[in-house]
Coordinates of N, CA and C in Angstrom, one line a residue:
V691 N 0.9 -1.2 0.0 CA 0.0 0.0 0.0 C 0.9 1.2 0.0
D692 N 0.7 2.1 -1.0 CA 1.5 3.3 -1.1 C 0.4 4.4 -0.9
V693 N 0.3 4.9 0.4 CA -0.7 5.9 0.7 C -0.5 7.2 0.0
N694 N 0.8 7.6 -0.2 CA 1.1 8.9 -0.8 C 0.7 8.9 -2.3
N695 N 0.9 7.8 -3.0 CA 0.6 7.8 -4.4 C -0.7 7.0 -4.7
R696 N -1.4 6.6 -3.7 CA -2.7 5.9 -3.8 C -2.6 4.7 -4.7
T697 N -1.6 3.9 -4.5 CA -1.5 2.7 -5.3 C -1.6 1.5 -4.4
V698 N -2.1 0.4 -5.0 CA -2.3 -0.8 -4.2 C -1.5 -1.9 -4.9
G699 N -1.0 -2.8 -4.1 CA -0.3 -3.9 -4.6 C 0.0 -4.9 -3.5
P700 N 0.7 -6.0 -3.8 CA 1.0 -6.9 -2.7 C 2.0 -6.3 -1.7
M701 N 1.8 -6.7 -0.5 CA 2.6 -6.2 0.6 C 3.3 -7.3 1.3
P702 N 4.5 -7.2 1.6 CA 5.2 -8.3 2.3 C 4.7 -8.4 3.8
V703 N 4.3 -9.6 4.1 CA 3.9 -9.9 5.5 C 4.8 -11.0 6.1
P704 N 5.2 -10.8 7.3 CA 6.2 -11.7 7.9 C 5.9 -13.2 7.8
T705 N 4.7 -13.6 8.3 CA 4.3 -15.0 8.2 C 2.8 -15.0 8.0
E706 N 2.4 -16.1 7.4 CA 0.9 -16.2 7.1 C 0.4 -17.5 7.9
G707 N -0.8 -17.4 8.4 CA -1.4 -18.5 9.0 C -1.8 -19.5 8.0
A708 N -2.3 -20.6 8.4 CA -2.7 -21.7 7.5 C -3.7 -21.2 6.4
Y709 N -4.5 -20.2 6.7 CA -5.5 -19.7 5.8 C -5.2 -18.3 5.4
G710 N -4.0 -17.8 5.6 CA -3.7 -16.4 5.3 C -4.2 -15.4 6.4
Y711 N -4.2 -14.2 6.1 CA -4.6 -13.1 7.1 C -6.0 -12.7 6.8
I712 N -6.7 -12.2 7.9 CA -7.9 -11.6 7.8 C -7.7 -10.1 8.2
L713 N -8.1 -9.2 7.4 CA -7.9 -7.8 7.8 C -9.0 -7.4 8.7
E714 N -8.7 -6.9 9.9 CA -9.7 -6.5 10.9 C -9.9 -5.0 10.9
D715 N -8.8 -4.2 10.7 CA -9.0 -2.8 10.8 C -7.7 -2.1 10.2
I716 N -7.8 -0.9 9.8 CA -6.7 -0.1 9.3 C -6.7 1.3 9.9
S717 N -5.5 1.8 10.2 CA -5.5 3.2 10.8 C -5.9 4.2 9.7
N718 N -6.2 5.4 10.2 CA -6.6 6.5 9.4 C -5.6 6.9 8.3
D719 N -4.3 6.8 8.7 CA -3.2 7.1 7.8 C -2.7 6.0 6.9
G720 N -3.3 4.8 7.2 CA -2.9 3.6 6.4 C -1.6 2.9 6.8
R721 N -1.0 3.5 7.9 CA 0.3 2.9 8.3 C 0.1 1.6 9.1
W722 N -0.9 1.5 9.9 CA -1.1 0.3 10.8 C -2.3 -0.5 10.3
L723 N -2.0 -1.8 10.3 CA -3.1 -2.8 10.0 C -3.3 -3.6 11.2
L724 N -4.5 -4.0 11.5 CA -4.9 -5.0 12.5 C -5.3 -6.2 11.8
L725 N -4.5 -7.3 12.0 CA -4.6 -8.6 11.2 C -4.9 -9.7 12.2
R726 N -5.6 -10.7 11.6 CA -5.7 -12.0 12.3 C -5.3 -13.1 11.4
G727 N -4.4 -14.0 12.0 CA -4.0 -15.1 11.2 C -3.2 -16.0 12.1
G728 N -3.3 -17.3 11.8 CA -2.5 -18.3 12.5 C -2.9 -18.4 14.0
G729 N -4.2 -18.1 14.3 CA -4.6 -18.1 15.7 C -4.2 -17.0 16.6
Q730 N -3.9 -15.8 15.9 CA -3.3 -14.7 16.7 C -3.7 -13.4 16.0
N731 N -4.0 -12.3 16.8 CA -4.2 -11.0 16.2 C -2.8 -10.3 16.3
Y732 N -2.6 -9.4 15.3 CA -1.4 -8.7 15.1 C -1.6 -7.2 14.8
L733 N -0.7 -6.4 15.2 CA -0.6 -5.0 14.6 C 0.6 -5.1 13.6
F734 N 0.4 -4.6 12.4 CA 1.4 -4.6 11.4 C 1.7 -3.2 10.9
D735 N 2.9 -2.8 11.0 CA 3.4 -1.5 10.6 C 3.8 -1.6 9.1
T736 N 3.0 -1.0 8.2 CA 3.3 -1.0 6.8 C 4.5 -0.3 6.4
G737 N 4.9 0.7 7.3 CA 6.1 1.4 7.0 C 7.4 0.7 7.2
T738 N 7.4 -0.1 8.3 CA 8.7 -0.8 8.7 C 8.6 -2.3 8.5
G739 N 7.4 -2.8 8.4 CA 7.2 -4.3 8.3 C 7.2 -4.9 9.6
E740 N 7.2 -4.2 10.7 CA 7.2 -4.7 12.1 C 5.8 -5.3 12.3
Q741 N 5.8 -6.5 12.9 CA 4.6 -7.2 13.3 C 4.6 -7.4 14.8
I742 N 3.5 -7.0 15.5 CA 3.4 -7.1 16.9 C 2.3 -8.0 17.3
A743 N 2.6 -9.1 17.9 CA 1.5 -10.0 18.3 C 0.8 -9.5 19.5
I744 N -0.5 -9.6 19.6 CA -1.3 -9.1 20.7 C -1.6 -10.3 21.6
P745 N -1.1 -10.3 22.8 CA -1.2 -11.5 23.7 C -2.7 -11.7 24.0
G746 N -3.1 -13.0 23.9 CA -4.5 -13.4 24.2 C -5.5 -13.0 23.3
A747 N -5.2 -12.4 22.1 CA -6.2 -12.0 21.1 C -6.2 -13.0 20.0
N748 N -7.3 -13.7 19.8 CA -7.5 -14.5 18.6 C -9.0 -14.4 18.3
T749 N -9.4 -13.3 17.8 CA -10.8 -13.0 17.6 C -11.1 -12.1 16.4
D750 N -12.2 -12.3 15.8 CA -12.7 -11.4 14.7 C -13.3 -10.1 15.3
D751 N -13.6 -10.1 16.6 CA -14.1 -8.9 17.3 C -13.0 -8.1 17.8
S752 N -12.4 -7.3 16.9 CA -11.3 -6.4 17.3 C -11.3 -5.2 16.5
G753 N -10.6 -4.2 16.9 CA -10.5 -2.9 16.2 C -9.4 -2.1 16.7
L754 N -8.9 -1.1 15.9 CA -7.9 -0.2 16.3 C -8.5 1.0 17.0
V755 N -7.7 1.5 18.0 CA -8.0 2.7 18.7 C -6.7 3.6 18.4
E756 N -6.9 4.7 17.7 CA -5.7 5.4 17.4 C -5.5 6.5 18.4
L757 N -4.4 6.4 19.1 CA -4.0 7.4 20.1 C -2.8 8.1 19.5
P758 N -2.4 9.3 20.0 CA -1.3 10.0 19.3 C 0.0 9.1 19.2
G759 N 0.2 8.7 17.9 CA 1.4 7.9 17.7 C 1.4 6.5 18.1
I760 N 0.3 6.0 18.7 CA 0.2 4.6 19.2 C -1.0 3.9 18.6
P761 N -0.8 2.8 18.0 CA -2.0 2.1 17.5 C -2.4 1.0 18.5
A762 N -3.2 1.4 19.4 CA -3.7 0.5 20.4 C -4.8 -0.3 19.8
S763 N -5.2 -1.4 20.5 CA -6.3 -2.3 20.0 C -7.3 -2.7 21.1
L764 N -8.5 -2.8 20.6 CA -9.5 -3.4 21.5 C -9.9 -4.7 21.0
F765 N -10.2 -5.7 21.9 CA -10.7 -7.0 21.4 C -11.7 -7.6 22.4
L766 N -12.6 -8.4 21.9 CA -13.6 -9.0 22.8 C -13.3 -10.5 23.0
G767 N -13.7 -11.0 24.2 CA -13.6 -12.4 24.5 C -15.0 -12.8 25.0
L768 N -15.5 -14.0 24.7 CA -16.8 -14.5 25.1 C -16.6 -15.7 26.0
E769 N -17.4 -15.6 27.1 CA -17.5 -16.8 28.0 C -18.9 -17.3 28.0
R770 N -19.2 -18.5 27.7 CA -20.5 -19.1 27.8 C -20.4 -20.5 28.4
K771 N -20.9 -20.6 29.6 CA -21.0 -21.9 30.2 C -22.1 -21.9 31.2
F772 N -22.9 -23.0 31.2 CA -24.0 -23.2 32.0 C -24.9 -21.9 32.0
S773 N -25.0 -21.2 33.1 CA -25.9 -20.0 33.2 C -25.1 -18.7 33.0
V774 N -23.8 -18.8 32.7 CA -23.0 -17.6 32.5 C -22.9 -17.3 31.1
L775 N -23.2 -16.0 30.8 CA -23.0 -15.5 29.4 C -22.4 -14.1 29.6
Q776 N -21.2 -13.9 29.2 CA -20.6 -12.6 29.3 C -19.5 -12.4 28.3
H777 N -19.3 -11.1 27.9 CA -18.2 -10.7 27.1 C -17.2 -9.9 27.9
Y778 N -15.9 -10.1 27.5 CA -14.8 -9.3 28.1 C -14.3 -8.4 27.1
I779 N -14.1 -7.1 27.5 CA -13.5 -6.1 26.6 C -12.1 -5.9 27.1
W780 N -11.2 -6.2 26.2 CA -9.7 -6.0 26.5 C -9.2 -4.9 25.7
Y781 N -8.1 -4.3 26.2 CA -7.4 -3.1 25.6 C -5.9 -3.5 25.6
Y782 N -5.4 -3.4 24.4 CA -3.9 -3.7 24.2 C -3.2 -2.4 23.9
D783 N -2.2 -2.1 24.7 CA -1.3 -0.9 24.4 C 0.1 -1.5 24.1
P784 N 0.5 -1.3 22.9 CA 1.8 -1.9 22.5 C 3.0 -1.2 23.3
T785 N 2.8 0.0 23.8 CA 3.9 0.6 24.6 C 4.1 -0.1 25.9
Q786 N 3.0 -0.8 26.4 CA 3.1 -1.6 27.6 C 3.4 -3.1 27.3
G787 N 3.0 -3.5 26.1 CA 3.2 -4.9 25.8 C 2.3 -5.9 26.4
S788 N 1.2 -5.4 26.9 CA 0.2 -6.3 27.6 C -1.2 -5.8 27.4
S789 N -2.1 -6.8 27.6 CA -3.5 -6.5 27.5 C -4.1 -6.3 28.9
T790 N -5.1 -5.3 28.9 CA -5.7 -5.0 30.2 C -7.2 -5.2 30.0
L791 N -7.8 -5.9 31.0 CA -9.3 -6.1 31.0 C -10.0 -4.8 31.3
L792 N -10.8 -4.2 30.4 CA -11.4 -3.0 30.7 C -12.7 -3.2 31.5
V793 N -13.5 -4.2 31.0 CA -14.8 -4.4 31.6 C -15.3 -5.7 31.3
T794 N -16.1 -6.3 32.1 CA -16.9 -7.5 31.9 C -18.3 -7.2 31.7
V795 N -18.9 -7.5 30.5 CA -20.2 -7.1 30.2 C -21.1 -8.4 30.2
P796 N -22.2 -8.4 31.1 CA -23.1 -9.5 31.1 C -23.9 -9.5 29.8
G797 N -23.9 -10.6 29.0 CA -24.6 -10.7 27.8 C -23.7 -10.8 26.6
I798 N -24.3 -10.6 25.4 CA -23.7 -10.7 24.1 C -23.5 -9.3 23.6
V799 N -22.3 -8.9 23.2 CA -22.1 -7.6 22.5 C -22.4 -7.8 21.1
K800 N -23.5 -7.2 20.6 CA -24.0 -7.4 19.3 C -23.3 -6.4 18.3
G801 N -22.8 -5.3 18.9 CA -22.2 -4.3 18.0 C -21.4 -3.3 18.9
W802 N -20.4 -2.7 18.3 CA -19.6 -1.7 19.1 C -19.0 -0.7 18.1
L803 N -18.9 0.5 18.7 CA -18.4 1.7 17.9 C -17.4 2.4 18.8
V804 N -16.4 2.9 18.2 CA -15.4 3.8 18.9 C -15.7 5.2 18.4
S805 N -15.8 6.2 19.3 CA -16.1 7.6 18.9 C -15.0 8.1 18.0
P806 N -15.4 9.1 17.1 CA -14.4 9.7 16.2 C -13.1 10.3 16.9
N807 N -13.3 10.7 18.2 CA -12.1 11.3 18.9 C -11.4 10.2 19.6
Q808 N -11.8 8.9 19.5 CA -11.1 7.8 20.0 C -11.1 7.7 21.6
K809 N -12.1 8.4 22.2 CA -12.1 8.5 23.7 C -13.2 7.7 24.3
F810 N -14.2 7.2 23.5 CA -15.4 6.5 24.1 C -15.7 5.3 23.2
L811 N -16.2 4.3 23.9 CA -16.6 3.0 23.3 C -18.1 2.8 23.6
M812 N -18.9 2.6 22.6 CA -20.3 2.3 22.8 C -20.6 0.8 22.4
L813 N -21.3 0.1 23.3 CA -21.6 -1.3 23.1 C -23.1 -1.5 23.0
A814 N -23.6 -2.3 22.1 CA -25.0 -2.8 22.1 C -25.0 -4.2 22.7
V815 N -25.7 -4.4 23.8 CA -25.7 -5.7 24.5 C -27.1 -6.3 24.5
D816 N -27.1 -7.6 24.2 CA -28.3 -8.4 24.1 C -28.2 -9.6 25.0
N817 N -29.4 -10.2 25.3 CA -29.5 -11.3 26.2 C -29.8 -12.6 25.5
H818 N -29.7 -12.6 24.2 CA -29.9 -13.8 23.4 C -28.6 -14.4 22.9
Y819 N -28.4 -15.7 23.0 CA -27.3 -16.4 22.4 C -27.9 -17.6 21.6
Y820 N -28.0 -17.4 20.3 CA -28.7 -18.3 19.4 C -30.1 -18.4 19.8
T821 N -30.6 -19.6 20.3 CA -32.0 -19.7 20.7 C -32.2 -19.6 22.2
T822 N -31.1 -19.4 22.9 CA -31.2 -19.3 24.4 C -31.3 -17.9 24.8
V823 N -32.3 -17.6 25.7 CA -32.5 -16.3 26.2 C -32.1 -16.3 27.7
Y824 N -31.3 -15.4 28.1 CA -30.8 -15.3 29.5 C -31.6 -14.1 30.2
D825 N -32.7 -14.5 30.9 CA -33.6 -13.6 31.5 C -32.9 -12.6 32.5
D826 N -31.8 -13.1 33.1 CA -31.2 -12.2 34.2 C -30.3 -11.2 33.6
I827 N -30.2 -11.1 32.3 CA -29.3 -10.1 31.6 C -30.2 -9.0 31.0
T828 N -29.8 -7.8 31.3 CA -30.5 -6.6 30.8 C -29.9 -6.2 29.5
T829 N -30.7 -6.0 28.4 CA -30.2 -5.5 27.2 C -30.1 -4.0 27.2
G830 N -29.3 -3.5 26.3 CA -29.2 -2.0 26.3 C -27.9 -1.6 25.6
I831 N -27.7 -0.3 25.8 CA -26.5 0.4 25.3 C -25.6 0.7 26.5
W832 N -24.3 0.4 26.3 CA -23.3 0.7 27.3 C -22.4 1.8 26.7
L833 N -22.0 2.8 27.5 CA -21.0 3.8 27.0 C -19.9 3.9 28.0
M834 N -18.7 3.8 27.6 CA -17.6 3.9 28.5 C -16.4 4.7 27.9
E835 N -15.7 5.3 28.8 CA -14.5 6.1 28.4 C -13.3 5.1 28.2
L836 N -12.6 5.3 27.2 CA -11.4 4.5 26.9 C -10.2 5.0 27.7
P837 N -9.2 4.2 28.0 CA -8.0 4.7 28.7 C -7.2 5.5 27.8
T838 N -6.4 6.4 28.5 CA -5.5 7.2 27.7 C -4.1 6.5 27.8
P839 N -3.2 6.7 26.8 CA -2.0 6.0 26.8 C -1.1 6.4 28.0
A840 N -0.3 5.4 28.4 CA 0.7 5.7 29.5 C 1.7 6.7 29.0
E841 N 2.1 7.6 29.9 CA 3.1 8.6 29.5 C 4.5 8.0 29.8

């Protein structure tokens, strides 16, 4: 990807999973890609070719949060067993090299959006998982403030 000249072509990627990469998100300037492949989510710097594995992330439910100079990532994890149904919202900051649990949401996150200023996360939560309804879970909209990068 040549953002300056607006050309598209093959791009070298360090390793490919058995089924190749799935593109999850791209930064506003085109420099950072959020990829999933080989059972792992990655940040990929198109300028340097650097690939950063995101610990604990192996999900299609992920996205970039662009902080000044830092391509952080959000990703979701689901727990469903017996009467428990909840989503975990994780935040990965590459400057820290670790993922932080932001919140545990009772129910299924059906959709999520990050505000244009990258400061807030909105979640649509439902109490249905396929044909099962969890009566103890309240559906609705969640709004939360995202963390700011460590100085």
